[in-house]
mmCIF file with all atom_site columns, C-alpha atoms in Angstrom:
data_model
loop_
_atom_site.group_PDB
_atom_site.id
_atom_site.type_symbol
_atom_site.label_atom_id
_atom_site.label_alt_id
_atom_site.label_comp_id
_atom_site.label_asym_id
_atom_site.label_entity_id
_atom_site.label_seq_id
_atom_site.pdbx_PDB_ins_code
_atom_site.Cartn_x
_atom_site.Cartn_y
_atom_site.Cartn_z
_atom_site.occupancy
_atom_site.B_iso_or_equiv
_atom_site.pdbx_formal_charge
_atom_site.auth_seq_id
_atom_site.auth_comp_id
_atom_site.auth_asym_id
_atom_site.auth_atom_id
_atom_site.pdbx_PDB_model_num
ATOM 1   C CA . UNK W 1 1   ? 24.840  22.433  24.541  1.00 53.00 ? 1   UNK W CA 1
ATOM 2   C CA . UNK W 1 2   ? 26.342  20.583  21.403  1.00 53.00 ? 2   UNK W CA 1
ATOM 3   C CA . UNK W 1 3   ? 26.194  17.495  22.765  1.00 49.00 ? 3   UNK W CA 1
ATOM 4   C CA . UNK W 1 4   ? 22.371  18.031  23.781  1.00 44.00 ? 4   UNK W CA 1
ATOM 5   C CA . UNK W 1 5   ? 21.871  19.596  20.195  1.00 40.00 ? 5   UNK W CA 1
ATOM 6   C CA . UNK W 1 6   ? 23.944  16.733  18.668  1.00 38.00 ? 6   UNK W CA 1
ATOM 7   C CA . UNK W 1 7   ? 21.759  13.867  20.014  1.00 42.00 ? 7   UNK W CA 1
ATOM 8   C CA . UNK W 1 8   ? 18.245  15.627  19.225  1.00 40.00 ? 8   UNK W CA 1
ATOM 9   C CA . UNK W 1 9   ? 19.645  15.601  15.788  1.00 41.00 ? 9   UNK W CA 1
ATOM 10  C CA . UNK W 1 10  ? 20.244  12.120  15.971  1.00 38.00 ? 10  UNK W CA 1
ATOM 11  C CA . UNK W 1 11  ? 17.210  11.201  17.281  1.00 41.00 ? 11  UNK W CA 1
ATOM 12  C CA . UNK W 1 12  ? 14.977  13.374  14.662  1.00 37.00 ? 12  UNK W CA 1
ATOM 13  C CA . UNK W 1 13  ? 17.137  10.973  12.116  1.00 39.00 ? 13  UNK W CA 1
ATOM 14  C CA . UNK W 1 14  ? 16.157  8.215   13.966  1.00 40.00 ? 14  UNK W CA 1
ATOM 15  C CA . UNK W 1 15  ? 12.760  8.960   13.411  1.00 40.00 ? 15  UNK W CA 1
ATOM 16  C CA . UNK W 1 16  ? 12.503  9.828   9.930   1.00 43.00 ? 16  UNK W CA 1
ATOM 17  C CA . UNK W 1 17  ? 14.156  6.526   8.933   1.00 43.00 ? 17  UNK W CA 1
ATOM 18  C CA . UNK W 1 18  ? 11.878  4.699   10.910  1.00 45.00 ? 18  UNK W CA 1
ATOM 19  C CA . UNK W 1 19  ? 8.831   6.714   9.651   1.00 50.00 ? 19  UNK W CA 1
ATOM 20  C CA . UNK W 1 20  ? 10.434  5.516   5.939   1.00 72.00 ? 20  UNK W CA 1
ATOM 21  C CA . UNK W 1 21  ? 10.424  1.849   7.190   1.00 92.00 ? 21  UNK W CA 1
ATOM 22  C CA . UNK W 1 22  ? 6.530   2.190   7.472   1.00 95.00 ? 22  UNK W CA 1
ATOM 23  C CA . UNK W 1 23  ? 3.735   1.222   4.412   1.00 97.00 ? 23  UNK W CA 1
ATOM 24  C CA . UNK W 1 24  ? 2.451   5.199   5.838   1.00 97.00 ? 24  UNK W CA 1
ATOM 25  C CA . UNK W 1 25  ? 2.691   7.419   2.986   1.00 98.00 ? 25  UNK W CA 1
ATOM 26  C CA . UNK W 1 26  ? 2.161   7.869   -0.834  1.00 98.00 ? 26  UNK W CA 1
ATOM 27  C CA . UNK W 1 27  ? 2.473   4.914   -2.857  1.00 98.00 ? 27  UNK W CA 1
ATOM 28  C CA . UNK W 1 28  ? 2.852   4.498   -6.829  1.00 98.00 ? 28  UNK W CA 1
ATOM 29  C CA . UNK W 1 29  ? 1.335   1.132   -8.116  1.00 96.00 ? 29  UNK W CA 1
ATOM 30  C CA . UNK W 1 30  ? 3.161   -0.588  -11.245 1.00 92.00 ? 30  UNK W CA 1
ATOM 31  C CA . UNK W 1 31  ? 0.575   -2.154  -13.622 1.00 87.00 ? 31  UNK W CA 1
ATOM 32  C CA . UNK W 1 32  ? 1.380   -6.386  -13.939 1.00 85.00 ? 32  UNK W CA 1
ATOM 33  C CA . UNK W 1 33  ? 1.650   -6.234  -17.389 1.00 85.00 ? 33  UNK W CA 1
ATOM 34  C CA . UNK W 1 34  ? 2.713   -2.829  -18.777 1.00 86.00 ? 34  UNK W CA 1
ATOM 35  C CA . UNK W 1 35  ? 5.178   -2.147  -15.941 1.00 88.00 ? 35  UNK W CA 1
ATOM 36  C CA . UNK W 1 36  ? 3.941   1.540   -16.362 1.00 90.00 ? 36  UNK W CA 1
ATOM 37  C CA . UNK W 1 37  ? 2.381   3.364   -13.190 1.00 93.00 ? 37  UNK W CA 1
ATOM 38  C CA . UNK W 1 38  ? -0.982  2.762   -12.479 1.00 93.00 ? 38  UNK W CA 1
ATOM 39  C CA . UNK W 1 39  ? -2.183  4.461   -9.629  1.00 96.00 ? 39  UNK W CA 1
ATOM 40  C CA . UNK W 1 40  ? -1.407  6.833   -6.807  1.00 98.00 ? 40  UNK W CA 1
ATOM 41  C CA . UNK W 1 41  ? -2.557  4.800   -3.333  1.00 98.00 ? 41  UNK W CA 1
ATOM 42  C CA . UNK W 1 42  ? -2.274  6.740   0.262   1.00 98.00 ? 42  UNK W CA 1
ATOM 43  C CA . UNK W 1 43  ? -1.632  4.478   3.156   1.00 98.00 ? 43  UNK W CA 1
ATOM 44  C CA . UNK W 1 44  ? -2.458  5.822   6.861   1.00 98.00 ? 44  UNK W CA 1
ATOM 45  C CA . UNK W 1 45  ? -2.781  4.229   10.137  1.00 96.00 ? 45  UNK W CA 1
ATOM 46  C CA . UNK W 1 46  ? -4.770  5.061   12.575  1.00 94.00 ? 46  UNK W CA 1
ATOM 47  C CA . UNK W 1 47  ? -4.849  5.618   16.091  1.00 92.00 ? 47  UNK W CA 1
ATOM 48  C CA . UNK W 1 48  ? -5.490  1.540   16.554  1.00 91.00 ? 48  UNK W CA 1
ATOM 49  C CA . UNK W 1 49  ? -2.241  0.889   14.266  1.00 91.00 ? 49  UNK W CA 1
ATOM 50  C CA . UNK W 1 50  ? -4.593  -0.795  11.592  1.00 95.00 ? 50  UNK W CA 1
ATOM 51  C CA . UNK W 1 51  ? -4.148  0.843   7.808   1.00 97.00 ? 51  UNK W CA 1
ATOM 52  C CA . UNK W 1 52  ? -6.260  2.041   5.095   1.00 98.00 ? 52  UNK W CA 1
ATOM 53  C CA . UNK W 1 53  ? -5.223  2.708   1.531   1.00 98.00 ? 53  UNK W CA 1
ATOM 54  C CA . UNK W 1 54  ? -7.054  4.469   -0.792  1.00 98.00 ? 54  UNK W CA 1
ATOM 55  C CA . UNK W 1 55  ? -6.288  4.922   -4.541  1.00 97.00 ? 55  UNK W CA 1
ATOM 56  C CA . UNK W 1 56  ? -6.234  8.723   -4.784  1.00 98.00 ? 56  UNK W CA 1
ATOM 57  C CA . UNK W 1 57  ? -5.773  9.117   -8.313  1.00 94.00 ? 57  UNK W CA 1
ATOM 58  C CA . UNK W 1 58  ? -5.250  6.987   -11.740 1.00 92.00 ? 58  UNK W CA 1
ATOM 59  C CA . UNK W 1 59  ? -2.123  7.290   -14.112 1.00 92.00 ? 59  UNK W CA 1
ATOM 60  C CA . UNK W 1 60  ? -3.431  5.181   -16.835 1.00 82.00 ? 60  UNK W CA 1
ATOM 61  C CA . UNK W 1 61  ? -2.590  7.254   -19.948 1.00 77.00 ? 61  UNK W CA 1
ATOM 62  C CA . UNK W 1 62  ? -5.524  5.468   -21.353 1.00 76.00 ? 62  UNK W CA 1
ATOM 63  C CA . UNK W 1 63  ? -8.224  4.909   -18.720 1.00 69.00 ? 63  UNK W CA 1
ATOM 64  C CA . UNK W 1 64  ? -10.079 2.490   -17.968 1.00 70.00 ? 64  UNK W CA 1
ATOM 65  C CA . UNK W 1 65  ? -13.664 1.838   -19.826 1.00 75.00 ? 65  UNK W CA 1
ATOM 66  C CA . UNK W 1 66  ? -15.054 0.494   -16.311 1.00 86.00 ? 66  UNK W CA 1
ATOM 67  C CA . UNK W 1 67  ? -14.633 3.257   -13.479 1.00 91.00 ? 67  UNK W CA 1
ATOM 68  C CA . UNK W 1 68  ? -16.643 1.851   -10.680 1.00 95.00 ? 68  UNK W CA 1
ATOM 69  C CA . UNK W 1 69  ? -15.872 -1.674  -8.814  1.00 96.00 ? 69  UNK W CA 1
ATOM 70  C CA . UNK W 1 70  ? -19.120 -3.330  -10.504 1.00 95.00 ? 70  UNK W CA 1
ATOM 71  C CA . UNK W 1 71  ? -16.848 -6.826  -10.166 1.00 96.00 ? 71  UNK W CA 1
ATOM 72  C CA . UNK W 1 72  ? -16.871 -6.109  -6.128  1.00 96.00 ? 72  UNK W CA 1
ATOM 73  C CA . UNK W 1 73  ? -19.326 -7.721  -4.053  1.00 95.00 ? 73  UNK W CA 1
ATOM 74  C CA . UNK W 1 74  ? -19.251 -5.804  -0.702  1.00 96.00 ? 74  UNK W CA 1
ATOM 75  C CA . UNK W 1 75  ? -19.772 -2.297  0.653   1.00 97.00 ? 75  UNK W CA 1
ATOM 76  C CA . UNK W 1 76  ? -17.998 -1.210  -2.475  1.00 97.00 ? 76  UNK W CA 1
ATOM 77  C CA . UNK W 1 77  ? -20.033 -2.403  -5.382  1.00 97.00 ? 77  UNK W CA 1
ATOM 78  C CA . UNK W 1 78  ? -20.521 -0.167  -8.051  1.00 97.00 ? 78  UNK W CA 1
ATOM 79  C CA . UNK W 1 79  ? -18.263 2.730   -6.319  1.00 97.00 ? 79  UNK W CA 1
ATOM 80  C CA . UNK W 1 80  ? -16.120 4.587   -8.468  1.00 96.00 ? 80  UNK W CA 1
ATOM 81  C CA . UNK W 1 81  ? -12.371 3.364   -7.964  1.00 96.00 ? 81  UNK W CA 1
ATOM 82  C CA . UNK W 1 82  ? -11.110 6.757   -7.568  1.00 96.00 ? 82  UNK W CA 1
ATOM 83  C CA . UNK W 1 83  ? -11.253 7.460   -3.492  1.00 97.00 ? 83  UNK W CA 1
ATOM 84  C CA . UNK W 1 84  ? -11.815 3.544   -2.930  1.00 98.00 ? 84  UNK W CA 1
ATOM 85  C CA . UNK W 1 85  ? -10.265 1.690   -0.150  1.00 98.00 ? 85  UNK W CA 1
ATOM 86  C CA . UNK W 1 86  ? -8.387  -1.028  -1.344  1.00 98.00 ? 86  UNK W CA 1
ATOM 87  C CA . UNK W 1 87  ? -6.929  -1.553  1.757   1.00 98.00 ? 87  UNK W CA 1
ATOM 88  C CA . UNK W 1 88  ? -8.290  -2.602  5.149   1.00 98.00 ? 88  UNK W CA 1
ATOM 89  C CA . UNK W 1 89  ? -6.848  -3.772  8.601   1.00 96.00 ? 89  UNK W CA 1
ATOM 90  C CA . UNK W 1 90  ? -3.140  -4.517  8.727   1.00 92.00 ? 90  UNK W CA 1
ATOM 91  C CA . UNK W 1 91  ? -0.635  -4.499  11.561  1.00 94.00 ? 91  UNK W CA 1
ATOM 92  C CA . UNK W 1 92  ? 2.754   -4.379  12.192  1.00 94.00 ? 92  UNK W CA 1
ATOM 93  C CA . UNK W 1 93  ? 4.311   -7.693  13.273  1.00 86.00 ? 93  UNK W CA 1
ATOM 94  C CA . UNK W 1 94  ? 5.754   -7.532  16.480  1.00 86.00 ? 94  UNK W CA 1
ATOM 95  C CA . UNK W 1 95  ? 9.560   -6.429  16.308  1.00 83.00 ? 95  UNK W CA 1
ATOM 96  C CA . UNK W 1 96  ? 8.839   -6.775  12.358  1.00 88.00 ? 96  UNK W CA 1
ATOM 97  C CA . UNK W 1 97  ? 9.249   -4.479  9.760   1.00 93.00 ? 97  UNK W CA 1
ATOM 98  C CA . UNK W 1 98  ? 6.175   -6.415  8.041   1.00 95.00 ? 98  UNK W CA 1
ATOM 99  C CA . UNK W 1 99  ? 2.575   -5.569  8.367   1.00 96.00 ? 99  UNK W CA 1
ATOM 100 C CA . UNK W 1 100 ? -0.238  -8.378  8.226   1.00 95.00 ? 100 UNK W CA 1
ATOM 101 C CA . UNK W 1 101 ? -3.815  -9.258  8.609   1.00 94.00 ? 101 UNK W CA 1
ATOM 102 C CA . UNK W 1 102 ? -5.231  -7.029  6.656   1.00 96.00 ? 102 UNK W CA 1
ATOM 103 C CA . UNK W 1 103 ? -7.328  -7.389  3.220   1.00 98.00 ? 103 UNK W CA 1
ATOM 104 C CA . UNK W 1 104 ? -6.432  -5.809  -0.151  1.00 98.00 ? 104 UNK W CA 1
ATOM 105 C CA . UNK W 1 105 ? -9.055  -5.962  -3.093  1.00 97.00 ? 105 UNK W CA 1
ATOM 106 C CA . UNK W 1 106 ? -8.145  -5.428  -6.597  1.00 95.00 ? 106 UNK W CA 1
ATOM 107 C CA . UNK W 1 107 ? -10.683 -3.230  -8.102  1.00 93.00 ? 107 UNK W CA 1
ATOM 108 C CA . UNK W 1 108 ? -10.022 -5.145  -11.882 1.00 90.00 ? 108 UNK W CA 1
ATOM 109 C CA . UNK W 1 109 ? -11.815 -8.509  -10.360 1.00 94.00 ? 109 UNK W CA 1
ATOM 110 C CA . UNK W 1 110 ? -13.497 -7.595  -7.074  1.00 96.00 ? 110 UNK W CA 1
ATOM 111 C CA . UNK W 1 111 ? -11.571 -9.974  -5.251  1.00 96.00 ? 111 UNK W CA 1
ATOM 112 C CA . UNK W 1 112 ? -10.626 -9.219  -1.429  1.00 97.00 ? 112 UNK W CA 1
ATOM 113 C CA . UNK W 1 113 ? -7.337  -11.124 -0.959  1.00 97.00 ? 113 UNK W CA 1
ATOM 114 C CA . UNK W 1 114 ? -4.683  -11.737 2.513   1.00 97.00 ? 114 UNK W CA 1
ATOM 115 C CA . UNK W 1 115 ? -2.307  -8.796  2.694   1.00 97.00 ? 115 UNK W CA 1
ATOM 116 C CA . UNK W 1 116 ? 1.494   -8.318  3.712   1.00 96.00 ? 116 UNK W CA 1
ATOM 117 C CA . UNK W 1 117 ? 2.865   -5.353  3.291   1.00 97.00 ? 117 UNK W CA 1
ATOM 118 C CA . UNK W 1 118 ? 6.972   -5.197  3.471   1.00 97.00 ? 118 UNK W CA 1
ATOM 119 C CA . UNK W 1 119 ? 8.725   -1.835  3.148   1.00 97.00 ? 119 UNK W CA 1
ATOM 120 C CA . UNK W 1 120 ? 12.264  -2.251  1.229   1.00 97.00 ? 120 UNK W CA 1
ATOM 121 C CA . UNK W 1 121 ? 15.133  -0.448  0.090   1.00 96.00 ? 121 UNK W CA 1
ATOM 122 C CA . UNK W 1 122 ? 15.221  1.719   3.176   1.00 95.00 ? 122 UNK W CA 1
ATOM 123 C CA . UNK W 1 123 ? 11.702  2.388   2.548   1.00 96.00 ? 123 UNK W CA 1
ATOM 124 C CA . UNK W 1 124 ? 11.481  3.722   -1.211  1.00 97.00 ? 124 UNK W CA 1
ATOM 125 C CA . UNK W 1 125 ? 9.578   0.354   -2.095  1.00 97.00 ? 125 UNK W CA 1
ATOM 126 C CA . UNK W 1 126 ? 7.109   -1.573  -0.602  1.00 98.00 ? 126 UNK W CA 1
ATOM 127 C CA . UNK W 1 127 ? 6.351   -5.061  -1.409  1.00 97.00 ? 127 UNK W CA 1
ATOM 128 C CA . UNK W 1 128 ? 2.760   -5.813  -1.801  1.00 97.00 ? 128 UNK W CA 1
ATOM 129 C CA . UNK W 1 129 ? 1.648   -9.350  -1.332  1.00 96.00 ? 129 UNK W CA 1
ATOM 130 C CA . UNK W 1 130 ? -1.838  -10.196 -1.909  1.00 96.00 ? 130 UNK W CA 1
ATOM 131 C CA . UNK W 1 131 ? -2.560  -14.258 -1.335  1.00 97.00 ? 131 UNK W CA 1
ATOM 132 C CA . UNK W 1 132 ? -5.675  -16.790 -0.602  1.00 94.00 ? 132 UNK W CA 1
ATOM 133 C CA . UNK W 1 133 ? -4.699  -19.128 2.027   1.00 87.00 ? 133 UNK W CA 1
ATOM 134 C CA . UNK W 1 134 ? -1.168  -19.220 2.596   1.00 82.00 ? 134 UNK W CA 1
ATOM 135 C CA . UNK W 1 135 ? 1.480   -16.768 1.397   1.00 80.00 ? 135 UNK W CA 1
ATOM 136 C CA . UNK W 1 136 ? 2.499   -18.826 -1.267  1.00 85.00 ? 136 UNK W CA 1
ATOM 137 C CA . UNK W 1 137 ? -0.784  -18.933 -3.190  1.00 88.00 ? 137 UNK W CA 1
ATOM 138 C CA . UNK W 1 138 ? -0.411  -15.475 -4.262  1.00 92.00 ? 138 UNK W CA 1
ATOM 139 C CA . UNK W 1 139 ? 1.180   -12.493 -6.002  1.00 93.00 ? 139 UNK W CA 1
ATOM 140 C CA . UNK W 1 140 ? 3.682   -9.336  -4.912  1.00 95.00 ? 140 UNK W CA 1
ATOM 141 C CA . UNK W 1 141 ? 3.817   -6.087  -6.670  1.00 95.00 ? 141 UNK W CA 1
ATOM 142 C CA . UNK W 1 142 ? 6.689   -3.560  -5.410  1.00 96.00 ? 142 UNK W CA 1
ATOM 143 C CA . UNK W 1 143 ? 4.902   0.131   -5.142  1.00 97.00 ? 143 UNK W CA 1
ATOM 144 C CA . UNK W 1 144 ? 7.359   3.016   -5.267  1.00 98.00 ? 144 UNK W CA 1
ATOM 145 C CA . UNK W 1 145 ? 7.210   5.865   -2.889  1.00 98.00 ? 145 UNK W CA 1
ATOM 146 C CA . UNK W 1 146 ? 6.103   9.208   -3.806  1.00 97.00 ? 146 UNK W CA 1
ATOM 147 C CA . UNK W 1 147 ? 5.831   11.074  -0.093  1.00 86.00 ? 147 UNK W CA 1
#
């Protein structure tokens, strides 16, 4: 009985470590330049494996003038940023802990760029690398997890 209740214990831990080592969740996004938080963006996955992130909610202590993606020029043009997805597509790499093949756009400039997502730090950060091209022609940003 202990040893039954011992090793569903252990696997539960499994679990919620691996569920940590996942982009799924609650992210915080650290503005560039300030290197204040920006935004509150909520990752899922569906059924298929393939994400979506959507900004829930702006921390800007002094918002933005320009509230809707007029710089975007696809399905999302001239929607308000709040509730936008900002993320589309995306899969985990086989036997990876890195998700890729996805597109991010950044709302600011309307530009859709290559995504890899890489959770770190046992899952409390995620590094998110937008590029054009090859992974070198780009930029990372390291979101901290809220849930």
């Amino acid at each position: 009985m202990i040893k039954t209740a011992l090793t569903l214990s252990l696997g539960l831990l499994t679990l919620a470590a691996q569920a940590q080592m996942s982009p799924v969740g609650l992210w915080r996004s650290i503005d560039d330049e300030s290197k204040q938080p920006k935004a509150e963006i909520r990752i899922s996955q569906n059924a298929a494996g393939s994400l979506s992130g959507v900004v829930e909610k702006s921390l800007l202590t002094t918002p933005s003038a320009e509230t809707h993606c007029s710089l975007c020029t696809d399905d999302r043009k001239d929607k308000p940023k709040i509730g936008m997805e900002i993320i589309r597509g995306g899969q985990q790499g086989d036997g990876k802990m890195v998700w890729e093949g996805g597109k991010i756009l950044d709302p600011e400039n309307g530009k859709n760029y290559s995504l890899r997502l890489t959770p770190i730090d046992g899952g409390k950060k995620l590094e998110v690398r937008g590029y054009i091209g090859t992974p070198l022609l780009g930029r990372t940003q390291t979101w901290i997890r809220v849930q």
